[in-house]
Amino acid sequence: ATATIKCKAAVAWEPNKPLVIEEIEVAPPEANEVRIKIVATGVCHTDLYHLFEGMHKEGFPVVLGHEGAGIVESIGPGVTEFQPGDKVIPLFISQCGECRFCKSPKTNQAADKYDVMSLAESRFTCRGQKVLQFMGTSTFSEYTVVNEMAVAKIDPMAPLDKVCLLGCGICTGYGAAVNTAKVEPGSTCAVFGLGAVGLAAVMGCKAAGAKKIIAVDINPEKFEKGKVFGATDFVNPKDHDKPISQVLSEMTNGGVDFSLECVGNVAVMRSALESCVKGWGVSVLVGWTDLHDFAARPIQLIAGRTWKGSLFGGFKSKDGVPQMVKAYLNKTVKIDEFITHKMALDQVNDAIELMKHVLSLRCM
C-alpha cells in the first residue's frame, strides 16, 4: 500500500499574506485518484485573484497553483487509465465523459465543476490542520492528489517545464480565439490585455488566419512580445483622448470582427464589446473575475453583436490538453516564448510579486 508523503508546499494561511513554505503531509490516493509528483508549475493571475481579491476567508488555508505538470507517483483503487511514471497535467475542469455536459459538443463544462475555489475534500494536512486544495489541483506542492477525471495523460516526449503552461493560460487564450470566438480567415481581431492569456489569444487568432490582429495594452513594453505571437498592430489607450472603441472603429472601418477581453476588468469588457463591428461582431470574455457586474447598452446587442464567455478556451480538458501538447511538439503552438522567469518553489512569493507588478508573463 502507498504511504503518506511528506514534502514541501507553499501554503496560503490567510488572504493578502505571503505564502509560507511548509512541510505538508500528502495522503495516499483514494478510489479513482492519482498522486502526482509536480515537476513544474506556472503562477497564474487566478492564483493572485484568490489570494488578493476573491477574499473568501473560508477558502484558507490552501495550497494554490493550478497550472502544472508532473509524473504519476501512485494510483488509487479503480484507476485504469494511468500508471506510475506517466507524464500528466492536472486539470481544473474535469471531464467525466458521462454527464450531460461532457456528452454535449457545445461545452467543456463538467457537472461536477468545482464551483468553490477551494475543495473541502483534500488530501493535504499541515501542522495537524487540514489544508484545502485549489481548483482541485494545487500545484504549488511537490506532490498533489487529483481525481482521475481531472488529469490529462500527455506525450512522454513532452518537456514538463514547458507544457505545464497548457494547464491554464495558453489553452485559455488560444482556445478562446479558435474554439469560442471561432475567428475566421481574413478577419480583423482585437485582443485586450497582453499577459500570457492575451498573447495566447493573439497566437490563436493568427492560427485561425486573421489578417489583422490589433493588440491593446496600456504597457507599451508588451508590444514587442505581441509581435512574436502574430500581432500586426498595437494600440495603447493612454496615447488617445477618445475611447479605445472609437480608435479601433476608425482603424477598421467600423469595428473589428472579433474581440477578446483577456484582462478580467468589467470596464475593458465593455470597451471590447463596443469595439466590435455591428451586424456580426463577436466579443469574448476570457479574463477571470467575479467581483462586479458588467454593463453595456442593449442597442449594442440589438444591432447584431454577440457577447460570450470562455472558460479554459472551450477545450474539453482531457481531450484538448494532450492535443495542445502534440501541437507544441509539432511546433504549431509556441510555449517557450511565454516564459520570462524560472524559479524554485521557495521563491514563489517573488514570482507572485513579479506578476502583481506585471513584470513577468509566466514564472515557473
Coordinates of C-alpha atoms in Angstrom, one line a residue:
A1 CA 0.0 0.0 0.0
T2 CA 1.2 3.6 -0.7
A3 CA 2.2 5.7 2.3
T4 CA 1.7 9.3 3.2
I5 CA 4.3 11.5 1.7
K6 CA 6.0 14.4 3.5
C7 CA 7.0 17.2 1.1
K8 CA 7.3 20.9 0.6
A9 CA 4.4 23.1 -0.4
A10 CA 3.7 26.8 -0.5
V11 CA 0.7 27.3 1.9
A12 CA -1.5 30.4 1.9
W13 CA -2.7 30.5 5.5
E14 CA -4.8 33.7 5.0
P15 CA -5.7 36.2 2.3
N16 CA -3.3 39.0 1.5
K17 CA -0.3 37.4 3.2
P18 CA 2.8 35.9 1.6
L19 CA 2.7 32.1 1.1
V20 CA 4.7 30.1 3.6
I21 CA 6.9 27.2 2.5
E22 CA 5.8 24.4 4.8
E23 CA 6.3 20.7 5.2
I24 CA 3.0 19.1 4.5
E25 CA 1.6 15.5 4.5
V26 CA 0.0 14.3 1.3
A27 CA -2.2 11.3 1.9
P28 CA -2.3 8.3 -0.5
P29 CA -4.7 8.5 -3.4
E30 CA -8.2 7.1 -2.6
A31 CA -10.5 5.4 -5.1
N32 CA -10.3 6.9 -8.6
E33 CA -7.5 9.3 -7.5
V34 CA -3.9 9.7 -8.6
R35 CA -1.0 11.1 -6.7
I36 CA 1.3 13.3 -8.9
K37 CA 4.8 14.5 -8.3
I38 CA 4.6 18.1 -9.6
V39 CA 7.7 18.9 -11.7
A40 CA 6.8 22.4 -12.8
T41 CA 4.1 24.9 -12.2
G42 CA 3.2 28.4 -13.5
V43 CA 1.9 31.2 -11.5
C44 CA -1.4 32.4 -13.0
H45 CA -3.3 35.6 -12.2
T46 CA -6.2 33.4 -10.9
D47 CA -3.9 32.4 -8.1
L48 CA -3.4 36.0 -7.2
Y49 CA -7.1 36.7 -7.6
H50 CA -7.9 34.1 -4.9
L51 CA -5.1 35.4 -2.6
F52 CA -5.7 39.2 -3.0
E53 CA -9.2 39.8 -4.5
G54 CA -11.6 36.9 -4.1
M55 CA -11.1 37.1 -0.3
H56 CA -13.3 34.2 0.8
K57 CA -12.0 33.6 4.3
E58 CA -13.3 30.1 4.2
G59 CA -11.0 29.4 1.3
F60 CA -8.0 29.2 3.6
P61 CA -5.6 27.7 4.4
V62 CA -5.0 26.5 0.9
V63 CA -2.2 25.3 -1.5
L64 CA -2.6 27.5 -4.6
G65 CA -1.4 26.7 -8.1
H66 CA -3.5 25.2 -11.0
E67 CA -1.1 25.4 -13.9
G68 CA 1.3 22.5 -13.5
A69 CA 2.7 19.3 -14.9
G70 CA 4.2 16.2 -13.4
I71 CA 4.6 12.4 -13.2
V72 CA 2.2 9.9 -11.7
E73 CA 3.7 8.6 -8.4
S74 CA 0.9 6.2 -7.4
I75 CA -2.7 5.4 -8.2
G76 CA -5.7 4.7 -6.1
P77 CA -8.1 1.7 -6.3
G78 CA -10.1 1.6 -9.6
V79 CA -7.7 3.7 -11.6
T80 CA -7.1 2.1 -15.0
E81 CA -6.2 5.0 -17.3
F82 CA -2.9 5.9 -15.5
Q83 CA 0.2 4.1 -14.4
P84 CA 3.1 5.3 -12.2
G85 CA 5.6 7.1 -14.4
D86 CA 3.0 8.6 -16.8
K87 CA 3.5 12.3 -17.7
V88 CA 0.4 14.2 -16.8
I89 CA -1.2 17.6 -16.5
P90 CA -3.7 18.1 -13.7
L91 CA -6.9 19.9 -14.9
F92 CA -9.1 22.4 -13.0
I93 CA -12.0 21.4 -15.2
S94 CA -12.8 17.7 -15.0
Q95 CA -14.1 15.6 -17.9
C96 CA -16.1 12.6 -16.7
G97 CA -17.4 11.7 -20.1
E98 CA -20.7 10.6 -18.6
C99 CA -22.7 13.7 -17.6
R100 CA -24.9 15.8 -19.9
F101 CA -22.3 18.5 -20.2
C102 CA -19.5 16.1 -21.2
K103 CA -21.8 14.4 -23.7
S104 CA -22.6 17.7 -25.3
P105 CA -20.3 19.1 -28.0
K106 CA -21.5 22.6 -27.1
T107 CA -19.5 23.0 -23.9
N108 CA -16.4 21.9 -21.9
Q109 CA -18.0 22.5 -18.5
A110 CA -18.5 19.5 -16.3
A111 CA -21.4 18.7 -14.0
D112 CA -19.1 18.3 -11.0
K113 CA -17.3 21.5 -11.7
Y114 CA -15.6 22.7 -8.6
D115 CA -17.8 25.9 -8.1
V116 CA -16.0 26.9 -5.0
M117 CA -12.4 27.9 -5.5
S118 CA -11.3 25.5 -2.8
L119 CA -12.4 21.9 -2.5
A120 CA -13.3 20.9 1.0
E121 CA -12.2 17.3 0.1
S122 CA -8.4 17.5 0.5
R123 CA -5.5 15.1 0.9
F124 CA -3.3 17.8 2.5
T125 CA -2.5 18.4 6.1
C126 CA 0.0 20.8 7.7
R127 CA 0.7 21.3 11.4
G128 CA -2.2 19.0 12.2
Q129 CA -4.6 21.1 10.2
K130 CA -6.5 20.3 7.0
V131 CA -5.3 22.4 4.1
L132 CA -7.6 23.0 1.2
Q133 CA -6.9 22.1 -2.5
F134 CA -7.2 24.9 -5.0
M135 CA -9.5 24.2 -8.0
G136 CA -9.0 20.5 -7.4
T137 CA -5.3 20.8 -8.4
S138 CA -2.9 22.6 -6.0
T139 CA 0.4 22.6 -8.0
F140 CA 2.4 24.8 -5.5
S141 CA 3.3 21.5 -3.8
E142 CA 5.9 18.8 -4.6
Y143 CA 3.0 16.3 -4.6
T144 CA -0.7 16.6 -5.1
V145 CA -3.7 14.2 -5.3
V146 CA -6.2 14.6 -8.1
N147 CA -9.3 12.8 -9.2
E148 CA -8.6 10.8 -12.4
M149 CA -11.4 12.7 -14.2
A150 CA -9.2 15.8 -13.8
V151 CA -5.9 14.5 -15.2
A152 CA -4.7 14.5 -18.8
K153 CA -2.1 11.9 -19.9
I154 CA 0.4 13.6 -22.2
D155 CA 3.1 12.6 -24.7
P156 CA 6.1 11.1 -22.9
M157 CA 8.4 13.3 -25.0
A158 CA 6.8 16.5 -23.7
P159 CA 9.1 18.8 -21.6
L160 CA 7.2 19.3 -18.3
D161 CA 8.8 22.6 -17.6
K162 CA 7.2 24.0 -20.7
V163 CA 3.9 22.2 -21.2
C164 CA 2.8 23.0 -17.6
L165 CA 1.5 26.3 -19.1
L166 CA -1.1 24.3 -21.1
G167 CA -2.8 23.6 -17.7
C168 CA -4.3 27.1 -17.9
G169 CA -3.1 30.2 -19.6
I170 CA -2.2 29.1 -23.1
C171 CA -5.2 26.8 -23.7
T172 CA -7.4 29.5 -22.2
G173 CA -6.3 32.3 -24.6
Y174 CA -5.7 30.1 -27.7
G175 CA -9.0 28.3 -27.4
A176 CA -11.0 31.5 -26.7
A177 CA -9.9 32.6 -30.2
V178 CA -10.2 29.3 -32.1
N179 CA -13.0 27.5 -30.2
T180 CA -15.2 30.2 -28.7
A181 CA -14.8 33.2 -31.0
K182 CA -14.3 30.9 -33.9
V183 CA -12.0 33.5 -35.6
E184 CA -12.3 33.3 -39.4
P185 CA -9.6 33.5 -42.1
G186 CA -9.1 37.1 -43.4
S187 CA -10.9 38.6 -40.3
T188 CA -9.8 41.5 -38.1
C189 CA -9.3 40.9 -34.4
A190 CA -8.6 42.9 -31.3
V191 CA -7.0 41.4 -28.2
F192 CA -7.3 43.4 -24.9
G193 CA -4.5 42.7 -22.4
L194 CA -1.2 41.1 -23.4
G195 CA -0.5 38.9 -20.4
A196 CA 0.0 35.2 -21.1
V197 CA -3.7 34.6 -21.9
G198 CA -3.8 37.6 -24.3
L199 CA -0.7 36.6 -26.1
A200 CA -2.1 33.1 -26.5
A201 CA -5.3 34.6 -27.9
V202 CA -3.1 36.5 -30.4
M203 CA -1.5 33.2 -31.3
G204 CA -4.9 31.7 -31.7
C205 CA -6.2 34.5 -34.0
K206 CA -3.1 34.1 -36.2
A207 CA -3.5 30.3 -36.3
A208 CA -7.2 30.8 -37.4
G209 CA -6.0 33.0 -40.3
A210 CA -6.9 36.5 -39.1
K211 CA -5.3 39.1 -41.3
K212 CA -5.2 42.0 -38.9
I213 CA -4.6 41.4 -35.1
I214 CA -4.7 44.6 -33.0
A215 CA -3.1 44.2 -29.6
V216 CA -4.4 46.6 -27.0
D217 CA -2.4 47.2 -23.7
I218 CA -1.5 50.2 -21.5
N219 CA 2.0 48.9 -21.2
P220 CA 3.9 49.5 -24.5
E221 CA 6.7 47.1 -23.4
K222 CA 4.3 44.3 -24.2
F223 CA 4.2 45.1 -27.9
E224 CA 7.5 43.5 -28.9
K225 CA 6.3 40.3 -27.3
G226 CA 2.9 40.7 -29.1
K227 CA 4.7 40.7 -32.5
V228 CA 6.4 37.4 -31.7
F229 CA 2.9 35.8 -31.4
G230 CA 1.5 37.4 -34.6
A231 CA 0.0 40.8 -33.6
T232 CA 0.0 43.2 -36.6
D233 CA -1.0 46.5 -34.9
F234 CA -0.7 48.0 -31.4
V235 CA -2.8 50.5 -29.6
N236 CA -2.1 52.0 -26.2
P237 CA -5.3 53.5 -24.8
K238 CA -3.2 56.0 -22.9
D239 CA -2.0 57.5 -26.2
H240 CA -5.5 58.6 -27.1
D241 CA -8.0 61.1 -25.7
K242 CA -11.0 59.3 -27.2
P243 CA -12.5 55.9 -26.2
I244 CA -10.5 53.0 -27.4
S245 CA -13.6 51.6 -29.1
Q246 CA -13.7 54.7 -31.3
V247 CA -9.9 54.4 -32.1
L248 CA -10.4 50.8 -33.2
S249 CA -13.5 51.6 -35.1
E250 CA -11.6 54.2 -37.1
M251 CA -8.7 51.8 -37.8
T252 CA -11.0 49.1 -39.0
N253 CA -13.8 50.8 -41.0
G254 CA -16.5 50.4 -38.3
G255 CA -15.1 47.9 -35.8
V256 CA -13.4 44.5 -35.5
D257 CA -14.9 41.2 -36.4
F258 CA -13.7 39.6 -33.2
S259 CA -12.5 41.0 -29.9
L260 CA -11.2 39.1 -26.9
E261 CA -11.0 40.6 -23.4
C262 CA -8.1 39.0 -21.6
V263 CA -7.8 41.2 -18.6
G264 CA -10.7 40.4 -16.3
N265 CA -11.9 44.0 -15.9
V266 CA -15.6 44.9 -16.5
A267 CA -14.8 48.3 -18.0
V268 CA -12.4 46.7 -20.5
M269 CA -15.1 44.1 -21.3
R270 CA -17.5 46.9 -22.3
S271 CA -14.8 48.5 -24.4
A272 CA -14.1 45.2 -26.1
L273 CA -17.8 44.8 -27.0
E274 CA -18.1 48.3 -28.3
S275 CA -15.0 47.8 -30.5
C276 CA -16.8 45.1 -32.5
V277 CA -18.5 45.9 -35.8
K278 CA -22.3 45.9 -35.8
G279 CA -24.1 43.1 -37.6
W280 CA -21.7 40.3 -36.8
G281 CA -19.0 41.4 -34.3
V282 CA -18.3 38.8 -31.6
S283 CA -16.7 39.7 -28.3
V284 CA -15.4 37.0 -25.9
L285 CA -14.8 37.4 -22.2
V286 CA -11.7 35.5 -21.2
G287 CA -10.3 37.2 -18.2
W288 CA -11.5 35.6 -14.9
T289 CA -13.4 37.8 -12.4
D290 CA -16.5 37.5 -10.3
L291 CA -16.4 40.8 -8.3
H292 CA -18.5 43.3 -10.3
D293 CA -21.5 43.4 -12.7
F294 CA -20.7 44.2 -16.3
A295 CA -22.8 46.6 -18.3
A296 CA -23.5 47.8 -21.8
R297 CA -26.3 49.4 -23.7
P298 CA -28.9 46.9 -25.1
I299 CA -28.5 48.5 -28.6
Q300 CA -25.0 47.0 -28.8
L301 CA -26.5 43.5 -29.0
I302 CA -29.7 44.5 -30.7
A303 CA -27.5 45.8 -33.5
G304 CA -26.2 42.3 -34.1
R305 CA -23.1 41.9 -31.8
T306 CA -22.6 38.7 -29.8
W307 CA -21.2 38.8 -26.3
K308 CA -20.0 35.4 -25.0
G309 CA -17.6 34.0 -22.4
S310 CA -15.0 31.3 -22.5
L311 CA -13.6 29.0 -19.7
F312 CA -10.3 27.2 -20.4
G313 CA -10.6 28.1 -24.1
G314 CA -13.6 25.9 -24.6
F315 CA -11.3 22.8 -24.6
K316 CA -12.8 19.6 -23.2
S317 CA -9.9 19.2 -20.8
K318 CA -8.8 15.6 -21.0
D319 CA -9.2 15.7 -24.8
G320 CA -7.8 19.2 -25.5
V321 CA -4.7 19.3 -23.4
P322 CA -2.9 16.2 -25.0
Q323 CA -3.8 17.7 -28.4
M324 CA -2.2 21.0 -27.5
V325 CA 0.9 19.2 -26.2
K326 CA 1.2 17.5 -29.6
A327 CA 0.7 20.8 -31.3
Y328 CA 3.6 22.2 -29.3
L329 CA 5.8 19.2 -30.1
N330 CA 4.9 19.7 -33.8
K331 CA 5.8 23.4 -33.4
T332 CA 2.4 24.7 -34.4
V333 CA 1.9 26.2 -30.9
K334 CA 4.5 28.3 -29.1
I335 CA 5.2 27.9 -25.4
D336 CA 8.9 28.8 -24.7
E337 CA 8.2 32.4 -25.7
F338 CA 5.8 32.9 -22.8
I339 CA 8.3 32.0 -20.1
T340 CA 10.1 35.0 -18.6
H341 CA 11.4 33.7 -15.3
K342 CA 12.4 30.4 -13.8
M343 CA 12.4 30.0 -10.0
A344 CA 12.5 27.4 -7.3
L345 CA 9.3 26.7 -5.2
D346 CA 10.7 28.6 -2.3
Q347 CA 10.8 31.7 -4.4
V348 CA 7.1 31.6 -5.1
N349 CA 6.5 34.9 -3.3
D350 CA 8.9 36.6 -5.6
A351 CA 7.1 35.1 -8.6
I352 CA 3.8 36.5 -7.2
E353 CA 5.3 39.9 -6.7
L354 CA 6.6 40.0 -10.2
M355 CA 3.2 39.1 -11.5
K356 CA 1.4 41.6 -9.3
H357 CA 3.6 44.4 -10.7
V358 CA 3.3 42.9 -14.2
L359 CA 7.0 42.3 -14.7
S360 CA 6.5 38.8 -15.8
L361 CA 4.3 36.8 -18.3
R362 CA 4.8 33.5 -16.6
C363 CA 7.1 32.5 -13.8
M364 CA 7.8 28.8 -13.2

